[in-house]
PDB file of C-alpha atoms and ligand atoms in Angstrom:
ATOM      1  CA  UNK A   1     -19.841  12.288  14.707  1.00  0.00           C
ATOM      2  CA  UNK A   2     -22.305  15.117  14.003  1.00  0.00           C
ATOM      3  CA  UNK A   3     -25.458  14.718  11.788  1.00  0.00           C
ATOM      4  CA  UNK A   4     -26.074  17.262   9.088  1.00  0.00           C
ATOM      5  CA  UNK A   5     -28.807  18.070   6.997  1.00  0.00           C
ATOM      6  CA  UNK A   6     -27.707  17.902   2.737  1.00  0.00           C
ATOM      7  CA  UNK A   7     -30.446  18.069   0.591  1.00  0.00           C
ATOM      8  CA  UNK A   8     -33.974  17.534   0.042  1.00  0.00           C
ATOM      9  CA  UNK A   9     -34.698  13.957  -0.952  1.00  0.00           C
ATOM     10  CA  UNK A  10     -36.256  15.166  -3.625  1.00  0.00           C
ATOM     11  CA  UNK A  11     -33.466  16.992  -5.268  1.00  0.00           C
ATOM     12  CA  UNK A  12     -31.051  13.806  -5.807  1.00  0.00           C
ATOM     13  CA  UNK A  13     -32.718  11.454  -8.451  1.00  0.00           C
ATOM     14  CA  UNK A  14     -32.567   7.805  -8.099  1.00  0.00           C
ATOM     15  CA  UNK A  15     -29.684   6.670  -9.868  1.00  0.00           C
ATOM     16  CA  UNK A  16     -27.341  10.562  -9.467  1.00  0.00           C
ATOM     17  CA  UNK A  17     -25.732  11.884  -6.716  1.00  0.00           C
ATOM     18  CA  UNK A  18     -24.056  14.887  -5.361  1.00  0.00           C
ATOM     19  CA  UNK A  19     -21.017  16.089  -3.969  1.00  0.00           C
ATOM     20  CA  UNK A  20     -21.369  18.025  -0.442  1.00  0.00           C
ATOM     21  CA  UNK A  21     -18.579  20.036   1.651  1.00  0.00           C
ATOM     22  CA  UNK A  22     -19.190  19.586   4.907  1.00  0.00           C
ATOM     23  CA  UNK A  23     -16.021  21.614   6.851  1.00  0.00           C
ATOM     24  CA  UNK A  24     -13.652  21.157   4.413  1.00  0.00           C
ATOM     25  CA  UNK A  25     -14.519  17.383   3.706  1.00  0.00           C
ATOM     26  CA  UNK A  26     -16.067  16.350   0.315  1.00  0.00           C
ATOM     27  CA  UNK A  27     -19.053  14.340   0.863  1.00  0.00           C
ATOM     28  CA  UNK A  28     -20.920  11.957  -2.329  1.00  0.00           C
ATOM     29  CA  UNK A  29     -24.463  11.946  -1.030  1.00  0.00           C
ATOM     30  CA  UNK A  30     -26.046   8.806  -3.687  1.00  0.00           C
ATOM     31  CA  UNK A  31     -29.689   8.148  -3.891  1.00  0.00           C
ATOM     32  CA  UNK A  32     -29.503   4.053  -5.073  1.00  0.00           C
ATOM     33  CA  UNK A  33     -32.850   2.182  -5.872  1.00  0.00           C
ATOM     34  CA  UNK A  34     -32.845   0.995  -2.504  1.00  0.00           C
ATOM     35  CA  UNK A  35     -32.090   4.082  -0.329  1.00  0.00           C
ATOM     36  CA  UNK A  36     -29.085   6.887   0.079  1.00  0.00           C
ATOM     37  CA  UNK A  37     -26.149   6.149   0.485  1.00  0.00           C
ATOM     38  CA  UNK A  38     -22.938   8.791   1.483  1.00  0.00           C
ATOM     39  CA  UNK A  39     -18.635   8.063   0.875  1.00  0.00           C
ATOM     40  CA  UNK A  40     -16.381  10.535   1.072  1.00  0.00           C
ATOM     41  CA  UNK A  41     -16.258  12.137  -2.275  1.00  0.00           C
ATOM     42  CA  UNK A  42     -12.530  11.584  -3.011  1.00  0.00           C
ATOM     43  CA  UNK A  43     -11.450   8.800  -4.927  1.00  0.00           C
ATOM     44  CA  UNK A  44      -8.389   6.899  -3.022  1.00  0.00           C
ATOM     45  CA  UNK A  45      -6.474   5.792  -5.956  1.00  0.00           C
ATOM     46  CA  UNK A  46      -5.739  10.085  -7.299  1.00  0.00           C
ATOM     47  CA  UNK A  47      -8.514  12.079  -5.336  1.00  0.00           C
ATOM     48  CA  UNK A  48     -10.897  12.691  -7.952  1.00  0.00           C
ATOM     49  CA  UNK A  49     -14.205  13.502  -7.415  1.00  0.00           C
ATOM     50  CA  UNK A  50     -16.324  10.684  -7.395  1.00  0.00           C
ATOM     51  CA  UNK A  51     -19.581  12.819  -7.512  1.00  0.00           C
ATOM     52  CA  UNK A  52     -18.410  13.330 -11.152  1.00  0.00           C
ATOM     53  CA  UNK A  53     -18.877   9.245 -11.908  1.00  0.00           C
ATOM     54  CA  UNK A  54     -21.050   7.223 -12.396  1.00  0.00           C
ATOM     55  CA  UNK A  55     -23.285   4.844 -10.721  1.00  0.00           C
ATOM     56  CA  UNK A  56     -24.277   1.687 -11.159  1.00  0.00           C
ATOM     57  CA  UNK A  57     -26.740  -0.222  -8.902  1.00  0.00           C
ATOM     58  CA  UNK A  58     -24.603   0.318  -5.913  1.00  0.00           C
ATOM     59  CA  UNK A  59     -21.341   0.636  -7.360  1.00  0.00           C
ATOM     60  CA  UNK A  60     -19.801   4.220  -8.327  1.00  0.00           C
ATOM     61  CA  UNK A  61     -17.337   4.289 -10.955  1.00  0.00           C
ATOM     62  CA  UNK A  62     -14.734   6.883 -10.495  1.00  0.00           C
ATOM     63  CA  UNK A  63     -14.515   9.173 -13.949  1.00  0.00           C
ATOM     64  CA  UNK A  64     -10.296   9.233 -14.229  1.00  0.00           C
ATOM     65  CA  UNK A  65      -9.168   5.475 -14.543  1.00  0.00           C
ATOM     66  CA  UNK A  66     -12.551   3.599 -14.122  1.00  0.00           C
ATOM     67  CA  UNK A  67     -12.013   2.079 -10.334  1.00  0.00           C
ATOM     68  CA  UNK A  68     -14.887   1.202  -8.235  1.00  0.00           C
ATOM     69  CA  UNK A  69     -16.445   1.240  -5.087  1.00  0.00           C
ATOM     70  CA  UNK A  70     -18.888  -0.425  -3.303  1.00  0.00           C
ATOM     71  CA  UNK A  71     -21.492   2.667  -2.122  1.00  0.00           C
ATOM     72  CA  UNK A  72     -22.978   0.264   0.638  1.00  0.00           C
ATOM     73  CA  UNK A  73     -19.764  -0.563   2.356  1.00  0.00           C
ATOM     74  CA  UNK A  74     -16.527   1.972   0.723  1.00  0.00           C
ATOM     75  CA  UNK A  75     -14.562  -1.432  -0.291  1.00  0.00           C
ATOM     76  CA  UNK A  76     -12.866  -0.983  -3.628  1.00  0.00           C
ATOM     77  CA  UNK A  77     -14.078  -3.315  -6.003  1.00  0.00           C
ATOM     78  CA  UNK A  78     -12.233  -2.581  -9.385  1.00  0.00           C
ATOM     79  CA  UNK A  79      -8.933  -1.956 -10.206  1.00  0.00           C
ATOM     80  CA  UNK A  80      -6.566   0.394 -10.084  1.00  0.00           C
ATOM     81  CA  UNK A  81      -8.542   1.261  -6.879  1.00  0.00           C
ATOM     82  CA  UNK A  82      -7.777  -1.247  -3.530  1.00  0.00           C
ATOM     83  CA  UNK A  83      -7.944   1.352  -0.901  1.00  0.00           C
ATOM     84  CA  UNK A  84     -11.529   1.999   0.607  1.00  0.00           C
ATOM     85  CA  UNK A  85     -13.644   4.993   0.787  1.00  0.00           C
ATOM     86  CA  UNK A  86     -14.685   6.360   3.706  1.00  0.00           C
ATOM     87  CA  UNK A  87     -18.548   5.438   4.555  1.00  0.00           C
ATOM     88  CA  UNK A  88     -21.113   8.160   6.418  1.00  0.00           C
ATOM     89  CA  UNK A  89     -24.648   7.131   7.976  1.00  0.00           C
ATOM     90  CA  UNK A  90     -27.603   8.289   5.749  1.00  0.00           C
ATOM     91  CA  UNK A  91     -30.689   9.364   7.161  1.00  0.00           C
ATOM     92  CA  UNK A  92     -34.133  10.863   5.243  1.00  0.00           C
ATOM     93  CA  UNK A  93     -36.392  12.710   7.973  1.00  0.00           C
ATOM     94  CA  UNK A  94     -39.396  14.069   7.325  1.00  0.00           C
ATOM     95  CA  UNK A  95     -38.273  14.118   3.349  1.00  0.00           C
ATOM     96  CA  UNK A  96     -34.887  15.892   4.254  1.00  0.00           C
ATOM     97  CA  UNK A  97     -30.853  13.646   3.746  1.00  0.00           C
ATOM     98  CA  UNK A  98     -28.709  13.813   6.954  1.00  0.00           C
ATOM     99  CA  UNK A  99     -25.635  12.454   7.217  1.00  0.00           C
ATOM    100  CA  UNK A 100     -23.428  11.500  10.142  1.00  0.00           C
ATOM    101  CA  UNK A 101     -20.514  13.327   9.381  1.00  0.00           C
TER     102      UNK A 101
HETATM  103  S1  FES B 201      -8.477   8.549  -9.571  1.00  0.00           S
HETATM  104 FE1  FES B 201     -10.127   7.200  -9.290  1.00  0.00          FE
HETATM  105  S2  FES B 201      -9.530   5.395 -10.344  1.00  0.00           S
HETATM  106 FE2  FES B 201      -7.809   6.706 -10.516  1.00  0.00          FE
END
């Protein structure tokens, strides 16, 4: 695993999120009430970018056939999704996002 710096903490509102490509591998970087939060960016059920959903709390609703995921954890929590999405360590430092990619 490799840490890599993704944004400024500042630039991801509380509440949004944004979709990173970190070699070739689509990254949701999610700034929750409580903290960030990073999945892999492709929805399991028909790879659509979840960076393009919504989210709720700490659940992202994938924009094609309204599945869910848990941000904290990558379990799917709403059908037609039951696959999980892949989970990434988030750090802030000194007001900058890494993630352990
Ligand atoms: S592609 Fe995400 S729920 Fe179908």
């Amino acid at each position: 695993m490799t840490w890599m710096k993704v944004a400024k903490a500042t630039d991801i509102a509380v509440g949004s999120m944004v979709r990173v490509d970190i070699e070739d591998n689509p990254v949701a970087v999610y700034h929750a009430e409580d903290g960030f939060y990073a999945t892999s960016d492709t929805c399991t059920h028909a790879a659509q970018s979840l960076s393009e959903g919504r989210l709720d709390g700490c659940i992202i609703s994938c924009p094609k056939h309204g599945g869910k995921f848990d941000i904290r954890t990558g379990a799917a929590v709403a059908f037609p999704c039951v696959y999980p999405v892949e989970t990434y360590d988030v750090e802030v430092r000194d007001g900058e996002v890494w993630v352990d990619v």
